[in-house]
CSV table of C-alpha atoms in Angstrom, one decimal:
chain,number,residue,atom,x,y,z
X,216,MET,CA,26.3,13.7,-3.9
X,217,LYS,CA,23.4,14.0,-6.3
X,218,ASN,CA,19.7,14.3,-5.6
X,219,VAL,CA,17.5,12.3,-8.0
X,220,ARG,CA,13.7,11.9,-8.2
X,221,ILE,CA,12.6,8.4,-9.2
X,222,TRP,CA,9.2,8.2,-10.8
X,223,PHE,CA,7.2,4.9,-10.5
X,224,GLU,CA,3.8,3.4,-10.8
X,225,LYS,CA,2.0,1.5,-8.1
X,226,ASP,CA,-0.7,-0.8,-9.5
X,227,GLY,CA,-2.1,-4.3,-9.4
X,228,PRO,CA,-1.6,-6.1,-6.1
X,229,ALA,CA,0.9,-3.6,-4.9
X,230,ARG,CA,-1.8,-0.9,-4.5
X,231,PHE,CA,-3.0,-2.8,-1.4
X,232,ILE,CA,0.3,-2.4,0.5
X,233,SER,CA,0.6,0.4,3.0
X,234,HIS,CA,2.9,3.3,2.7
X,235,LEU,CA,5.1,1.8,5.4
X,236,ASP,CA,5.4,-1.4,3.4
X,237,LEU,CA,6.1,0.5,0.3
X,238,VAL,CA,9.1,2.2,2.1
X,239,ARG,CA,10.3,-1.3,3.1
X,240,CYS,CA,9.8,-2.6,-0.4
X,241,MET,CA,11.7,0.3,-2.0
X,242,THR,CA,14.5,0.0,0.6
X,243,ARG,CA,15.0,-3.6,-0.3
X,244,GLY,CA,14.9,-2.8,-4.0
X,245,VAL,CA,17.5,-0.1,-3.6
X,246,HIS,CA,19.7,-2.5,-1.6
X,247,ARG,CA,19.4,-5.3,-4.1
X,248,SER,CA,20.0,-3.1,-7.1
X,249,ARG,CA,23.3,-2.0,-5.5
X,250,LEU,CA,22.7,1.7,-6.4
X,251,PRO,CA,25.2,4.0,-4.7
X,252,ILE,CA,22.7,5.4,-2.3
X,253,TRP,CA,23.6,7.7,0.5
X,254,TYR,CA,22.9,6.3,4.0
X,255,THR,CA,21.9,8.3,6.9
X,256,GLU,CA,24.4,8.6,9.7
X,257,GLY,CA,24.0,7.7,13.4
X,258,PHE,CA,23.3,4.5,15.4
X,259,ASN,CA,21.0,3.0,12.8
X,260,PRO,CA,22.1,4.0,9.2
X,261,HIS,CA,19.5,3.4,6.5
X,262,PRO,CA,19.1,4.4,2.9
X,263,PHE,CA,17.8,8.0,2.5
X,264,LEU,CA,14.4,7.7,0.7
X,265,THR,CA,11.6,10.3,0.9
X,266,PHE,CA,8.2,10.3,-0.8
X,267,PRO,CA,6.8,13.7,-1.6
X,268,LEU,CA,3.1,12.6,-1.0
X,269,PRO,CA,2.2,9.1,0.2
X,270,LEU,CA,-0.5,7.3,-1.7
X,271,SER,CA,-3.6,6.1,0.2
X,272,LEU,CA,-4.1,2.4,0.6
X,273,GLY,CA,-5.9,0.8,-2.4
X,274,VAL,CA,-5.4,3.7,-4.7
X,275,ARG,CA,-3.4,3.2,-7.9
X,276,GLY,CA,-0.6,5.6,-8.7
X,277,ARG,CA,0.4,6.3,-12.3
X,278,HIS,CA,3.1,8.9,-11.6
X,279,GLU,CA,4.5,8.5,-8.0
X,280,ALA,CA,7.8,10.0,-6.9
X,281,MET,CA,10.6,8.9,-4.6
X,282,ASP,CA,13.6,11.1,-3.8
X,283,VAL,CA,17.0,9.6,-3.1
X,284,LYS,CA,20.6,10.8,-2.8
X,285,LEU,CA,23.3,9.1,-4.8
X,286,LEU,CA,26.9,9.2,-3.8
X,287,GLU,CA,28.0,9.3,-7.4
X,288,ASP,CA,26.4,10.3,-10.7
X,289,MET,CA,25.1,7.5,-13.0
X,290,PRO,CA,22.9,7.4,-16.2
X,291,GLU,CA,19.2,7.6,-15.6
X,292,GLN,CA,18.5,4.5,-17.8
X,293,GLU,CA,21.0,2.5,-15.7
X,294,ILE,CA,19.0,3.3,-12.5
X,295,ILE,CA,15.8,2.1,-14.2
X,296,GLU,CA,17.4,-1.1,-15.4
X,297,ARG,CA,18.9,-1.8,-12.0
X,298,MET,CA,15.8,-1.1,-10.0
X,299,ASN,CA,13.0,-2.8,-11.9
X,300,PRO,CA,14.2,-6.4,-11.6
X,301,CYS,CA,14.4,-5.9,-7.9
X,302,LEU,CA,10.8,-4.7,-7.4
X,303,PRO,CA,7.6,-6.7,-6.9
X,304,GLU,CA,4.7,-7.0,-9.3
X,305,GLY,CA,2.8,-3.8,-9.6
X,306,ILE,CA,5.7,-1.4,-8.9
X,307,ARG,CA,7.7,-0.3,-11.9
X,308,VAL,CA,10.2,2.6,-12.3
X,309,LEU,CA,9.2,4.8,-15.2
X,310,SER,CA,11.8,7.5,-15.3
X,311,VAL,CA,14.5,9.3,-13.3
X,312,THR,CA,14.9,13.1,-13.2
X,313,GLU,CA,16.6,15.8,-11.1
X,314,PRO,CA,14.2,17.3,-8.5
X,315,VAL,CA,12.9,20.7,-9.6
X,316,MET,CA,10.2,21.5,-7.1
X,317,LYS,CA,10.3,20.8,-3.3
X,318,PRO,CA,7.6,18.4,-2.0
X,319,GLY,CA,6.1,21.3,0.0
X,320,ARG,CA,4.9,22.9,-3.2
X,321,ILE,CA,2.4,20.1,-3.8
X,322,CYS,CA,-1.1,21.5,-3.6
X,323,TYR,CA,-3.4,19.4,-5.8
X,324,ALA,CA,-3.7,15.8,-7.1
X,325,LEU,CA,-5.6,14.6,-10.2
X,326,TYR,CA,-7.7,11.4,-9.7
X,327,GLU,CA,-9.6,9.2,-12.1
X,328,LEU,CA,-12.5,7.4,-10.3
X,329,ARG,CA,-14.4,4.5,-11.7
X,330,LEU,CA,-17.7,4.4,-9.7
X,331,THR,CA,-20.1,1.5,-9.4
X,332,ALA,CA,-23.0,0.6,-7.1
X,333,GLN,CA,-24.4,-2.9,-6.6
X,334,GLY,CA,-27.5,-3.4,-8.7
X,335,VAL,CA,-27.4,0.2,-10.1
X,336,ALA,CA,-26.8,1.1,-13.8
X,337,ALA,CA,-23.8,3.3,-14.6
X,338,GLY,CA,-26.1,6.0,-15.9
X,339,GLN,CA,-28.0,6.2,-12.6
X,340,VAL,CA,-24.8,6.3,-10.7
X,341,GLU,CA,-23.6,9.2,-12.7
X,342,ASP,CA,-26.9,11.1,-12.3
X,343,THR,CA,-26.7,10.7,-8.6
X,344,VAL,CA,-23.1,11.9,-8.3
X,345,LYS,CA,-24.0,14.9,-10.6
X,346,ARG,CA,-26.9,15.8,-8.3
X,347,VAL,CA,-24.7,15.6,-5.2
X,348,LEU,CA,-21.9,17.7,-6.8
X,349,ALA,CA,-24.5,20.4,-7.8
X,350,LEU,CA,-25.5,21.0,-4.2
X,351,PRO,CA,-24.6,24.4,-2.7
X,352,ASP,CA,-23.0,22.8,0.4
X,353,ILE,CA,-21.4,19.3,0.7
X,354,VAL,CA,-20.6,18.8,4.4
X,355,VAL,CA,-19.0,15.5,5.5
X,356,PRO,CA,-17.0,14.3,8.5
X,357,LYS,CA,-13.3,14.3,8.0
X,358,LYS,CA,-10.7,12.6,10.3
X,359,THR,CA,-7.9,15.0,11.4
X,360,LYS,CA,-5.1,14.8,13.9
X,361,ALA,CA,-7.3,16.7,16.3
X,362,GLY,CA,-10.3,14.3,15.8
X,363,VAL,CA,-13.3,14.2,13.5
X,364,LYS,CA,-14.7,17.5,12.2
X,365,GLU,CA,-17.3,18.5,9.7
X,366,VAL,CA,-15.9,20.0,6.5
X,367,ASP,CA,-17.6,21.5,3.4
X,368,ILE,CA,-15.8,20.0,0.4
X,369,LYS,CA,-17.9,21.9,-2.2
X,370,GLU,CA,-15.3,24.6,-2.6
X,371,ASN,CA,-12.7,22.0,-3.4
X,372,LEU,CA,-14.7,20.5,-6.3
X,373,CYS,CA,-14.2,23.3,-8.9
X,374,ARG,CA,-12.4,21.1,-11.5
X,375,TYR,CA,-14.0,17.9,-12.5
X,376,GLU,CA,-15.4,16.1,-15.6
X,377,PHE,CA,-17.4,13.0,-16.2
X,378,LEU,CA,-16.0,10.2,-18.4
X,379,ALA,CA,-17.8,7.7,-20.6
X,380,LEU,CA,-16.4,4.4,-19.4
X,381,GLY,CA,-19.3,2.1,-20.4
X,382,ASP,CA,-19.7,-0.3,-17.5
X,383,CYS,CA,-19.2,2.3,-14.8
X,384,ALA,CA,-19.5,6.0,-14.1
X,385,GLY,CA,-16.2,7.8,-14.6
X,386,LEU,CA,-15.1,11.0,-12.8
X,387,ARG,CA,-11.8,12.8,-13.3
X,388,VAL,CA,-11.4,15.3,-10.5
X,389,THR,CA,-8.6,17.6,-9.1
X,390,LEU,CA,-8.6,17.7,-5.3
X,391,PRO,CA,-6.5,19.6,-2.8
X,392,ALA,CA,-3.4,17.6,-1.7
X,393,GLY,CA,-0.4,18.1,0.5
X,394,SER,CA,0.4,19.1,4.1
X,395,VAL,CA,-1.8,22.2,4.3
X,396,ASN,CA,-5.1,20.9,2.8
X,397,ASN,CA,-5.9,17.4,1.7
X,398,VAL,CA,-9.2,16.0,0.4
X,399,ASN,CA,-9.2,12.2,0.0
X,400,PRO,CA,-11.5,10.8,-2.8
X,401,GLN,CA,-13.2,8.8,0.0
X,402,LEU,CA,-14.9,12.0,1.1
X,403,LEU,CA,-16.7,12.1,-2.2
X,404,LEU,CA,-18.0,8.6,-1.6
X,405,ASP,CA,-19.1,9.7,1.8
X,406,ALA,CA,-20.9,12.7,0.3
X,407,VAL,CA,-22.8,10.5,-2.2
X,408,LYS,CA,-23.8,8.1,0.5
X,409,LYS,CA,-25.1,11.0,2.7
X,410,TYR,CA,-26.8,13.1,0.2
X,411,GLY,CA,-27.6,10.7,-2.6
X,412,GLU,CA,-28.3,7.7,-0.4
X,413,LEU,CA,-26.1,5.6,-2.6
X,414,GLU,CA,-23.2,3.5,-1.4
X,415,LEU,CA,-20.5,3.5,-4.1
X,416,LEU,CA,-17.6,1.2,-4.9
X,417,CYS,CA,-14.6,3.1,-6.2
X,418,ASP,CA,-11.5,2.1,-8.2
X,419,ALA,CA,-9.3,5.2,-7.8
X,420,THR,CA,-6.2,6.1,-9.7
X,421,ARG,CA,-4.0,9.1,-8.9
X,422,LEU,CA,-2.7,10.4,-12.2
X,423,GLU,CA,-0.7,13.5,-11.4
X,424,LEU,CA,0.4,15.9,-8.7
X,425,TYR,CA,0.4,19.7,-9.1
X,426,ASN,CA,1.8,22.8,-7.5
X,427,GLU,CA,-0.1,25.8,-6.3
X,428,GLU,CA,-0.5,27.1,-9.9
X,429,VAL,CA,-1.8,23.7,-11.0
X,430,GLU,CA,1.4,22.9,-12.9
X,431,PRO,CA,2.7,19.3,-12.9
X,432,PHE,CA,4.9,18.6,-9.9
X,433,CYS,CA,8.4,17.9,-11.2
């Protein structure tokens, strides 16, 4: 039995399907591709698929991962060629590797945000976001399993840069991610609405995942 990590992108119309639907989609893709996938044992056997860090609804993913177990070894390129014709528009397998890091080591995620506001110029949007990010404290409500609590996301915004994207304000930011601490880009939008009195529209893309040392997850 061999563990493999399948890297894929989630874009276009596929970014609007939930994680549960993504699992169903990938399960059908694996079944149709006839990969020698290991099935769980018990009363309801199903293909063993795990996703190190689920992607939020509506967010594009440039380098997402899915771990599977194969009953036999096979060339990485063959896995790609078998899977892609069986997947819907917007989901495409990019590469296949052997897992190096365990999912529990994921600590950060790199996002690219394209920010706009109705009737507001891109320069003004950028100025407002800069003003909010420069505040000493940025406290916003965050939903948790225990309910809604106020959190200060300022300490989590130490690595970011603004991008020149022309028709919109661009922000590339590294945020905490994983099971221990997770900051969704939506919290940034909530902060701008609260402190900058500006409601933003955001086209978000998750570019990469990192470990605790900010090294690419692999």
